[in-house]
CSV table of C-alpha atoms in Angstrom, one decimal:
chain,number,residue,atom,x,y,z
A,1,MET,CA,160.3,174.7,131.3
A,2,ARG,CA,160.1,171.5,128.8
A,3,LYS,CA,158.0,168.6,129.7
A,4,ILE,CA,159.3,165.5,129.4
A,5,ALA,CA,157.4,162.4,128.0
A,6,SER,CA,156.5,160.2,131.1
A,7,THR,CA,157.6,156.2,130.5
A,8,PRO,CA,154.8,153.9,130.4
A,9,SER,CA,154.6,151.7,133.4
A,10,ARG,CA,155.1,148.3,133.8
A,11,ARG,CA,151.6,147.6,134.1
A,12,LEU,CA,150.8,149.5,131.0
A,13,GLY,CA,153.5,147.6,129.5
A,14,LYS,CA,152.0,144.3,129.9
A,15,ILE,CA,148.8,145.4,128.5
A,16,ALA,CA,150.4,146.3,125.6
A,17,THR,CA,152.2,143.0,125.2
A,18,ILE,CA,149.5,140.9,125.9
A,19,ALA,CA,146.8,142.9,123.4
A,20,VAL,CA,149.7,141.7,120.7
A,21,ILE,CA,149.5,138.2,121.0
A,22,PRO,CA,146.0,137.5,119.8
A,23,LEU,CA,146.5,140.1,117.2
A,24,SER,CA,149.3,137.9,115.9
A,25,LEU,CA,147.3,134.9,116.6
A,26,ILE,CA,144.5,136.4,114.3
A,27,ALA,CA,146.8,137.4,111.6
A,28,ALA,CA,148.2,133.7,111.5
A,29,GLY,CA,144.8,131.9,111.6
A,30,ALA,CA,143.9,134.3,108.5
A,31,LEU,CA,147.0,133.2,106.2
A,32,VAL,CA,146.1,129.0,107.1
A,33,SER,CA,142.6,129.5,106.0
A,34,THR,CA,143.6,131.3,102.4
A,35,ALA,CA,145.8,128.8,101.7
A,36,SER,CA,144.9,125.9,98.9
A,37,TYR,CA,146.3,122.9,98.4
A,38,SER,CA,146.1,120.3,95.3
A,39,ALA,CA,144.4,116.8,95.8
A,40,PHE,CA,144.8,113.5,93.4
A,41,SER,CA,140.9,112.5,92.5
A,42,ALA,CA,139.3,109.8,90.5
A,43,THR,CA,135.6,108.6,89.8
A,44,THR,CA,133.9,105.6,88.2
A,45,SER,CA,130.2,105.3,87.0
A,46,ASN,CA,127.6,103.0,86.1
A,47,PRO,CA,125.3,104.4,83.6
A,48,SER,CA,121.8,104.1,81.7
A,49,ASN,CA,120.2,102.3,84.7
A,50,ASN,CA,116.6,102.1,83.6
A,51,TRP,CA,113.4,100.6,85.4
A,52,THR,CA,110.2,99.0,83.6
A,53,ALA,CA,107.2,97.4,84.8
A,54,GLY,CA,106.1,93.7,83.6
A,55,SER,CA,103.0,92.7,82.6
A,56,VAL,CA,100.2,90.2,82.9
A,57,GLY,CA,97.5,89.5,80.2
A,58,LEU,CA,95.1,86.8,79.0
A,59,SER,CA,93.2,86.3,75.8
A,60,ASN,CA,90.9,83.6,75.1
A,61,SER,CA,89.9,81.7,71.8
A,62,SER,CA,86.4,82.9,72.0
A,63,PRO,CA,86.4,86.6,73.2
A,64,ASN,CA,83.1,87.8,71.2
A,65,SER,CA,80.6,84.3,71.4
A,66,ALA,CA,79.0,82.6,74.3
A,67,ALA,CA,80.4,79.3,75.0
A,68,PHE,CA,76.9,77.5,75.3
A,69,ASP,CA,73.7,78.8,73.9
A,70,ALA,CA,71.5,75.9,75.0
A,71,SER,CA,67.9,75.7,74.6
A,72,ASN,CA,64.9,73.2,74.9
A,73,LEU,CA,66.8,71.6,77.8
A,74,LYS,CA,65.2,68.3,79.8
A,75,PRO,CA,66.4,66.2,82.3
A,76,GLY,CA,69.5,64.4,81.2
A,77,SER,CA,70.5,67.1,78.7
A,78,THR,CA,74.1,67.5,78.6
A,79,GLY,CA,76.7,69.9,76.5
A,80,THR,CA,80.5,70.2,76.3
A,81,THR,CA,82.8,73.2,74.7
A,82,CYS,CA,86.3,73.7,75.2
A,83,VAL,CA,88.0,77.9,75.6
A,84,ALA,CA,91.6,77.9,75.1
A,85,VAL,CA,93.2,80.9,77.5
A,86,THR,CA,96.3,82.2,76.5
A,87,SER,CA,98.6,84.0,78.8
A,88,ILE,CA,100.8,87.0,77.0
A,89,GLY,CA,102.2,88.5,80.2
A,90,THR,CA,105.8,88.6,81.2
A,91,LEU,CA,105.3,87.9,85.1
A,92,PRO,CA,104.8,84.9,86.8
A,93,SER,CA,101.0,84.9,87.7
A,94,ALA,CA,98.3,82.9,88.7
A,95,VAL,CA,95.1,82.4,87.0
A,96,LYS,CA,91.7,81.9,88.6
A,97,LEU,CA,88.0,81.5,87.0
A,98,TYR,CA,85.0,83.0,88.2
A,99,ALA,CA,81.2,84.0,87.5
A,100,THR,CA,80.3,87.3,86.4
A,101,ASP,CA,76.9,89.1,85.5
A,102,ALA,CA,74.9,86.2,86.7
A,103,SER,CA,71.2,85.4,86.7
A,104,GLN,CA,68.6,82.5,87.2
A,105,THR,CA,65.6,81.9,87.4
A,106,GLN,CA,63.1,79.2,89.3
A,107,GLY,CA,66.2,77.9,90.8
A,108,ILE,CA,67.4,76.0,87.6
A,109,GLY,CA,70.9,76.2,88.6
A,110,ASP,CA,70.5,74.2,91.2
A,111,TRP,CA,69.6,71.2,88.7
A,112,VAL,CA,72.7,71.7,86.4
A,113,ASN,CA,75.7,70.1,87.0
A,114,LEU,CA,79.1,72.2,86.0
A,115,THR,CA,82.4,70.5,85.1
A,116,VAL,CA,85.2,72.4,84.2
A,117,THR,CA,88.4,70.2,83.2
A,118,GLN,CA,91.6,71.8,82.4
A,119,GLY,CA,94.3,70.4,80.1
A,120,THR,CA,96.0,71.3,76.5
A,121,GLY,CA,94.3,71.1,72.6
A,122,GLY,CA,91.4,72.2,71.4
A,123,GLY,CA,89.6,75.6,72.0
A,124,ASN,CA,87.3,77.8,70.3
A,125,GLY,CA,83.9,76.0,70.9
A,126,SER,CA,85.7,72.5,69.9
A,127,CYS,CA,87.1,70.0,72.2
A,128,ASN,CA,88.8,67.9,69.3
A,129,GLY,CA,92.1,67.0,70.7
A,130,PHE,CA,91.8,68.0,74.1
A,131,SER,CA,93.6,66.0,76.7
A,132,PRO,CA,93.5,66.8,80.4
A,133,ILE,CA,96.6,67.7,82.1
A,134,ALA,CA,98.3,65.1,84.1
A,135,SER,CA,97.5,66.1,87.8
A,136,GLY,CA,95.2,68.8,89.4
A,137,ALA,CA,92.9,68.7,86.0
A,138,SER,CA,89.8,69.3,87.8
A,139,VAL,CA,89.0,73.0,88.0
A,140,TYR,CA,85.5,73.0,89.3
A,141,ASP,CA,82.8,70.0,90.0
A,142,ASN,CA,79.6,71.2,90.8
A,143,SER,CA,76.4,72.8,90.7
A,144,LEU,CA,75.7,75.9,88.5
A,145,THR,CA,74.1,77.6,91.7
A,146,SER,CA,77.0,76.8,93.6
A,147,PHE,CA,79.4,78.2,91.0
A,148,VAL,CA,78.0,81.8,90.6
A,149,ASN,CA,77.4,82.1,94.4
A,150,GLY,CA,80.8,80.9,95.1
A,151,ALA,CA,82.9,82.0,92.8
A,152,THR,CA,82.4,85.6,92.4
A,153,ASP,CA,85.6,87.2,91.9
A,154,TYR,CA,89.9,86.5,92.1
A,155,ARG,CA,89.7,85.7,95.6
A,156,SER,CA,87.0,82.9,95.4
A,157,GLY,CA,87.5,81.9,92.2
A,158,ALA,CA,88.6,78.4,91.0
A,159,GLY,CA,91.8,77.2,89.4
A,160,SER,CA,95.3,76.3,89.9
A,161,TRP,CA,97.1,77.5,86.8
A,162,SER,CA,100.1,79.4,87.3
A,163,PRO,CA,101.8,80.5,84.0
A,164,ALA,CA,105.4,81.3,84.1
A,165,GLY,CA,105.7,84.2,82.3
A,166,GLY,CA,108.4,85.9,80.1
A,167,ASP,CA,108.4,86.0,76.2
A,168,SER,CA,106.4,83.0,75.0
A,169,PRO,CA,102.8,82.8,75.7
A,170,GLU,CA,101.2,80.2,77.4
A,171,THR,CA,98.2,78.4,76.6
A,172,ARG,CA,95.6,76.2,78.6
A,173,THR,CA,92.2,75.0,77.5
A,174,PHE,CA,89.5,74.7,79.8
A,175,GLN,CA,87.0,72.0,79.0
A,176,ILE,CA,83.5,73.2,80.5
A,177,THR,CA,80.4,70.4,80.4
A,178,TYR,CA,76.8,71.3,81.8
A,179,SER,CA,74.5,68.6,82.2
A,180,VAL,CA,70.7,68.7,83.5
A,181,SER,CA,69.9,66.2,86.3
A,182,PRO,CA,67.6,63.5,85.2
A,183,ASP,CA,65.7,64.3,88.7
A,184,ALA,CA,65.1,67.9,87.7
A,185,PRO,CA,61.3,69.0,88.4
A,186,SER,CA,58.8,70.0,86.3
A,187,SER,CA,58.8,73.5,88.1
A,188,ILE,CA,61.7,74.8,86.3
A,189,MET,CA,60.3,74.5,82.9
A,190,GLY,CA,60.6,77.6,80.8
A,191,ALA,CA,63.4,78.9,83.5
A,192,THR,CA,66.4,80.1,82.4
A,193,ALA,CA,70.1,81.0,83.5
A,194,ASN,CA,73.0,83.1,82.4
A,195,VAL,CA,76.6,83.4,83.3
A,196,ASN,CA,79.8,84.8,81.6
A,197,PHE,CA,83.0,82.6,82.4
A,198,THR,CA,85.7,85.3,83.6
A,199,TRP,CA,89.4,84.2,83.8
A,200,GLU,CA,91.6,86.5,85.8
A,201,ALA,CA,95.5,86.6,86.1
A,202,GLN,CA,97.3,88.3,88.9
A,203,ASN,CA,101.6,88.8,89.3
A,204,GLN,CA,103.0,86.4,91.7
């Protein structure tokens, strides 16, 4: 006898129909994901950006010689010299004066007064043409001992000069005067003192 194929039940038919729907959605999604679109585009650039550090710099009119080489001092002795300091940096800065490599014997610095005045003109050991600035000319006026002990670095240094920086150098002359007290005692005979005058600029 010939066997007749059975017809799928309604339940199986529903299963088949449900299984087809997700496959159709997956196929449609694949079509969407592979589609491509053109777009308008425009750009603009700001080219050749560069960064260059500025500088601070100082030079002076007597870089290789002492401002003073005084000997045979006695009560009442005095002397004056002028040093021109030039700012060659491009940045605004503040300049301070302080002591380095200082030494003394027998307390001679207690009896030597040091006066520093800032102005224009003169330099390289000569004060010809020197003129104090109109305001704030005094940089220091006290004993040599106070200077070497109190002005030892930039932070504790003396002075108020603030070069503007830029392309043009700026010069300030410092008139330095020492004077031995008329009351200096005999105990300082043969005593010595030595100090380097150091100017330092730091940018603002």
